[in-house]
Amino acid sequence: ATFTSIANGNWSSAATWSGGVVPPSCASDIVINHTVTADVAGYANNLTINSTGNLVATNPVTVTGTFLMNSGATYTHANLSSASTTIFAGTESFNASSTIIVNNWFNANVPLATGVSGDFGNITINASLANWDQDGMFAPAKIKGTLTVQSGSLNMDDGTGMTTSLTLNDVVITGTGHILFQRGANRNFTLVTGNFTDNST
């Protein structure tokens, strides 16, 4: 069955879904057109977030099929589950104009891109991790939208990936955000960005 949101609300509320039925704990196809908060664990075979949709995952949502984010779609990761075994457990397709917001992350040693097969759109980091290492997994050019770091420290490669080039679009460092582009073994490095804004503390 396919369950489509018809109003802003909680995942566990029947009023949120077409047909007035809450999606079951077995995997169904889910379509998000509104702001839906996963106040309970959710399960999907295929998950689609459309331009007006924002899935706020305060509890884990597990996708076993395709996770599709269309232009303008937003996914807010706000739980401490392992993303590679929940929301990124299937196959991902993210439009360049979609947005992933990370408010919580379970382990600073596990990169955001772990388990993600394709490119990203906009990424906003709002997780207060002291040194969140990405192991070079965004190289050479996997972020197609704007990278924003609002809090925490984002380390693009501590030497694990041994990256020598990274191409980003617009970069915004704000709030208490902090970014390192390369650490580890001494090596050449080419960084290309679009607009670069740093008004952080």
mmCIF file of C-alpha atoms in Angstrom:
data_model
loop_
_atom_site.group_PDB
_atom_site.id
_atom_site.type_symbol
_atom_site.label_atom_id
_atom_site.label_comp_id
_atom_site.label_asym_id
_atom_site.label_seq_id
_atom_site.Cartn_x
_atom_site.Cartn_y
_atom_site.Cartn_z
ATOM 1 C CA ALA A 1 0.000 0.000 0.000
ATOM 2 C CA THR A 2 0.988 3.650 -0.431
ATOM 3 C CA PHE A 3 0.485 6.114 2.424
ATOM 4 C CA THR A 4 0.500 9.809 1.485
ATOM 5 C CA SER A 5 0.540 12.702 3.952
ATOM 6 C CA ILE A 6 -2.466 15.030 3.716
ATOM 7 C CA ALA A 7 -1.602 17.393 6.591
ATOM 8 C CA ASN A 8 1.201 18.436 8.915
ATOM 9 C CA GLY A 9 1.352 16.126 11.903
ATOM 10 C CA ASN A 10 2.888 13.161 13.648
ATOM 11 C CA TRP A 11 3.649 9.875 11.924
ATOM 12 C CA SER A 12 1.519 8.090 14.551
ATOM 13 C CA SER A 13 -1.577 10.219 13.879
ATOM 14 C CA ALA A 14 -4.218 8.863 11.495
ATOM 15 C CA ALA A 15 -5.149 12.460 10.585
ATOM 16 C CA THR A 16 -1.742 12.880 8.935
ATOM 17 C CA TRP A 17 -2.381 10.225 6.288
ATOM 18 C CA SER A 18 -4.680 9.661 3.348
ATOM 19 C CA GLY A 19 -7.419 7.196 4.225
ATOM 20 C CA GLY A 20 -7.049 7.996 7.916
ATOM 21 C CA VAL A 21 -4.749 5.014 8.510
ATOM 22 C CA VAL A 22 -1.306 5.086 10.141
ATOM 23 C CA PRO A 23 1.367 3.268 8.087
ATOM 24 C CA PRO A 24 1.989 -0.193 9.551
ATOM 25 C CA SER A 25 5.281 -1.346 11.017
ATOM 26 C CA CYS A 26 5.902 -3.479 7.932
ATOM 27 C CA ALA A 27 7.408 -1.653 4.950
ATOM 28 C CA SER A 28 4.967 0.277 2.754
ATOM 29 C CA ASP A 29 5.472 3.065 0.215
ATOM 30 C CA ILE A 30 5.421 6.475 1.911
ATOM 31 C CA VAL A 31 4.924 9.874 0.243
ATOM 32 C CA ILE A 32 5.599 13.019 2.304
ATOM 33 C CA ASN A 33 3.972 16.261 1.100
ATOM 34 C CA HIS A 34 3.840 18.040 4.480
ATOM 35 C CA THR A 35 5.870 18.408 7.670
ATOM 36 C CA VAL A 36 5.637 14.961 9.228
ATOM 37 C CA THR A 37 7.341 14.254 12.545
ATOM 38 C CA ALA A 38 8.399 10.649 13.156
ATOM 39 C CA ASP A 39 7.300 10.557 16.789
ATOM 40 C CA VAL A 40 7.564 6.755 16.568
ATOM 41 C CA ALA A 41 9.849 4.488 14.568
ATOM 42 C CA GLY A 42 8.755 4.407 10.926
ATOM 43 C CA TYR A 43 9.256 1.898 8.146
ATOM 44 C CA ALA A 44 9.103 2.312 4.372
ATOM 45 C CA ASN A 45 9.784 0.264 1.313
ATOM 46 C CA ASN A 46 10.059 3.341 -0.909
ATOM 47 C CA LEU A 47 10.095 6.810 0.689
ATOM 48 C CA THR A 48 9.417 9.923 -1.398
ATOM 49 C CA ILE A 49 9.628 13.467 -0.052
ATOM 50 C CA ASN A 50 8.174 16.087 -2.391
ATOM 51 C CA SER A 51 8.841 19.823 -2.651
ATOM 52 C CA THR A 52 6.472 20.791 0.183
ATOM 53 C CA GLY A 53 7.545 17.931 2.440
ATOM 54 C CA ASN A 54 9.796 17.769 5.481
ATOM 55 C CA LEU A 55 10.277 14.503 7.302
ATOM 56 C CA VAL A 56 11.512 15.325 10.810
ATOM 57 C CA ALA A 57 12.913 12.028 12.049
ATOM 58 C CA THR A 58 13.034 12.394 15.822
ATOM 59 C CA ASN A 59 12.779 8.599 15.757
ATOM 60 C CA PRO A 60 14.441 6.419 13.122
ATOM 61 C CA VAL A 61 12.722 5.801 9.802
ATOM 62 C CA THR A 62 14.026 2.698 8.018
ATOM 63 C CA VAL A 63 13.957 2.588 4.210
ATOM 64 C CA THR A 64 14.653 -0.707 2.464
ATOM 65 C CA GLY A 65 13.855 0.377 -1.108
ATOM 66 C CA THR A 66 14.437 3.818 -2.665
ATOM 67 C CA PHE A 67 14.711 7.050 -0.683
ATOM 68 C CA LEU A 68 13.786 9.787 -3.186
ATOM 69 C CA MET A 69 14.031 13.506 -2.372
ATOM 70 C CA ASN A 70 12.614 15.718 -5.087
ATOM 71 C CA SER A 71 13.434 19.394 -5.673
ATOM 72 C CA GLY A 72 12.690 21.441 -2.545
ATOM 73 C CA ALA A 73 12.275 18.382 -0.307
ATOM 74 C CA THR A 74 13.689 18.383 3.246
ATOM 75 C CA TYR A 75 14.774 15.557 5.515
ATOM 76 C CA THR A 76 15.693 16.452 9.119
ATOM 77 C CA HIS A 77 17.772 13.811 10.903
ATOM 78 C CA ALA A 78 17.053 14.319 14.610
ATOM 79 C CA ASN A 79 17.716 10.913 16.183
ATOM 80 C CA LEU A 80 20.709 8.858 17.311
ATOM 81 C CA SER A 81 20.149 5.766 15.179
ATOM 82 C CA SER A 82 22.743 4.467 12.729
ATOM 83 C CA ALA A 83 21.633 6.147 9.502
ATOM 84 C CA SER A 84 23.259 3.520 7.267
ATOM 85 C CA THR A 85 20.993 0.839 8.742
ATOM 86 C CA THR A 86 17.844 2.983 8.865
ATOM 87 C CA ILE A 87 17.180 5.965 6.594
ATOM 88 C CA PHE A 88 20.121 5.165 4.258
ATOM 89 C CA ALA A 89 19.640 1.382 4.262
ATOM 90 C CA GLY A 90 18.253 1.283 0.716
ATOM 91 C CA THR A 91 19.112 3.266 -2.427
ATOM 92 C CA GLU A 92 19.158 7.077 -2.374
ATOM 93 C CA SER A 93 18.299 9.659 -5.023
ATOM 94 C CA PHE A 94 18.620 13.262 -3.845
ATOM 95 C CA ASN A 95 17.774 16.219 -6.078
ATOM 96 C CA ALA A 96 20.415 18.977 -6.088
ATOM 97 C CA SER A 97 17.794 21.351 -4.631
ATOM 98 C CA SER A 98 16.773 19.040 -1.782
ATOM 99 C CA THR A 99 18.021 19.598 1.770
ATOM 100 C CA ILE A 100 19.278 17.297 4.502
ATOM 101 C CA ILE A 101 19.469 18.867 7.976
ATOM 102 C CA VAL A 102 21.466 16.972 10.600
ATOM 103 C CA ASN A 103 20.506 17.938 14.160
ATOM 104 C CA ASN A 104 21.774 14.733 15.822
ATOM 105 C CA TRP A 105 24.277 12.052 14.839
ATOM 106 C CA PHE A 106 25.105 8.875 16.683
ATOM 107 C CA ASN A 107 28.872 8.616 16.193
ATOM 108 C CA ALA A 108 31.452 11.243 15.202
ATOM 109 C CA ASN A 109 33.585 8.495 13.619
ATOM 110 C CA VAL A 110 30.869 7.591 11.089
ATOM 111 C CA PRO A 111 30.597 9.930 8.066
ATOM 112 C CA LEU A 112 27.250 11.292 6.892
ATOM 113 C CA ALA A 113 27.706 9.684 3.467
ATOM 114 C CA THR A 114 28.093 6.157 4.872
ATOM 115 C CA GLY A 115 25.707 3.939 2.925
ATOM 116 C CA VAL A 116 24.643 6.707 0.521
ATOM 117 C CA SER A 117 25.038 5.623 -3.078
ATOM 118 C CA GLY A 118 24.524 8.952 -4.864
ATOM 119 C CA ASP A 119 25.086 12.684 -4.571
ATOM 120 C CA PHE A 120 23.667 15.146 -2.047
ATOM 121 C CA GLY A 121 21.817 18.422 -2.527
ATOM 122 C CA ASN A 122 21.980 21.019 0.255
ATOM 123 C CA ILE A 123 23.429 19.892 3.584
ATOM 124 C CA THR A 124 22.993 21.755 6.881
ATOM 125 C CA ILE A 125 25.032 20.536 9.855
ATOM 126 C CA ASN A 126 23.563 21.496 13.218
ATOM 127 C CA ALA A 127 24.948 18.625 15.297
ATOM 128 C CA SER A 128 27.327 19.649 18.058
ATOM 129 C CA LEU A 129 29.991 17.035 17.386
ATOM 130 C CA ALA A 130 33.518 17.999 18.379
ATOM 131 C CA ASN A 131 35.257 16.468 15.349
ATOM 132 C CA TRP A 132 32.904 14.777 12.899
ATOM 133 C CA ASP A 133 35.163 13.125 10.347
ATOM 134 C CA GLN A 134 33.829 12.535 6.818
ATOM 135 C CA ASP A 135 36.740 10.319 5.637
ATOM 136 C CA GLY A 136 36.892 12.149 2.300
ATOM 137 C CA MET A 137 33.544 10.663 1.236
ATOM 138 C CA PHE A 138 32.281 14.001 -0.177
ATOM 139 C CA ALA A 139 35.197 14.140 -2.640
ATOM 140 C CA PRO A 140 35.584 14.954 -5.366
ATOM 141 C CA ALA A 141 32.187 16.656 -5.878
ATOM 142 C CA LYS A 142 29.282 14.844 -4.172
ATOM 143 C CA ILE A 143 27.587 17.912 -2.631
ATOM 144 C CA LYS A 144 25.593 19.601 -5.397
ATOM 145 C CA GLY A 145 23.919 22.270 -3.244
ATOM 146 C CA THR A 146 24.985 24.560 -0.392
ATOM 147 C CA LEU A 147 26.988 23.219 2.547
ATOM 148 C CA THR A 148 26.081 25.018 5.794
ATOM 149 C CA VAL A 149 27.801 24.337 9.125
ATOM 150 C CA GLN A 150 25.890 25.956 12.007
ATOM 151 C CA SER A 151 27.362 24.075 14.954
ATOM 152 C CA GLY A 152 29.973 21.453 15.658
ATOM 153 C CA SER A 153 33.212 20.767 13.814
ATOM 154 C CA LEU A 154 33.106 19.135 10.381
ATOM 155 C CA ASN A 155 36.333 17.458 9.250
ATOM 156 C CA MET A 156 36.149 16.670 5.544
ATOM 157 C CA ASP A 157 39.122 14.259 5.589
ATOM 158 C CA ASP A 158 41.478 13.380 8.444
ATOM 159 C CA GLY A 159 43.678 11.440 6.032
ATOM 160 C CA THR A 160 41.522 8.321 5.875
ATOM 161 C CA GLY A 161 40.377 9.133 2.343
ATOM 162 C CA MET A 162 43.703 10.747 1.331
ATOM 163 C CA THR A 163 41.750 13.178 -0.841
ATOM 164 C CA THR A 164 43.687 15.640 -2.998
ATOM 165 C CA SER A 165 40.731 17.590 -4.412
ATOM 166 C CA LEU A 166 37.306 18.739 -3.236
ATOM 167 C CA THR A 167 34.766 20.748 -5.213
ATOM 168 C CA LEU A 168 31.872 22.389 -3.375
ATOM 169 C CA ASN A 169 29.245 24.909 -4.348
ATOM 170 C CA ASP A 170 28.364 27.652 -1.843
ATOM 171 C CA VAL A 171 29.741 27.173 1.675
ATOM 172 C CA VAL A 172 28.319 28.937 4.745
ATOM 173 C CA ILE A 173 29.991 28.712 8.158
ATOM 174 C CA THR A 174 27.849 30.354 10.817
ATOM 175 C CA GLY A 175 26.909 30.223 14.495
ATOM 176 C CA THR A 176 29.435 28.054 16.331
ATOM 177 C CA GLY A 177 30.222 26.019 13.224
ATOM 178 C CA HIS A 178 33.766 25.021 12.287
ATOM 179 C CA ILE A 179 35.186 23.235 9.248
ATOM 180 C CA LEU A 180 38.508 21.575 8.383
ATOM 181 C CA PHE A 181 39.100 20.607 4.762
ATOM 182 C CA GLN A 182 42.158 18.384 5.091
ATOM 183 C CA ARG A 183 44.238 16.803 7.833
ATOM 184 C CA GLY A 184 46.565 13.834 8.114
ATOM 185 C CA ALA A 185 49.484 12.944 5.867
ATOM 186 C CA ASN A 186 51.073 15.861 4.033
ATOM 187 C CA ARG A 187 49.777 16.023 0.448
ATOM 188 C CA ASN A 188 48.707 18.466 -2.229
ATOM 189 C CA PHE A 189 45.117 19.652 -2.059
ATOM 190 C CA THR A 190 42.894 21.597 -4.455
ATOM 191 C CA LEU A 191 39.753 23.171 -2.994
ATOM 192 C CA VAL A 192 37.179 24.790 -5.267
ATOM 193 C CA THR A 193 34.056 26.495 -3.896
ATOM 194 C CA GLY A 194 31.369 28.886 -4.984
ATOM 195 C CA ASN A 195 30.524 31.720 -2.605
ATOM 196 C CA PHE A 196 32.252 31.260 0.755
ATOM 197 C CA THR A 197 30.703 32.954 3.789
ATOM 198 C CA ASP A 198 32.099 32.756 7.329
ATOM 199 C CA ASN A 199 30.338 34.756 10.025
ATOM 200 C CA SER A 200 30.838 32.134 12.725
ATOM 201 C CA THR A 201 32.053 32.827 16.230
#
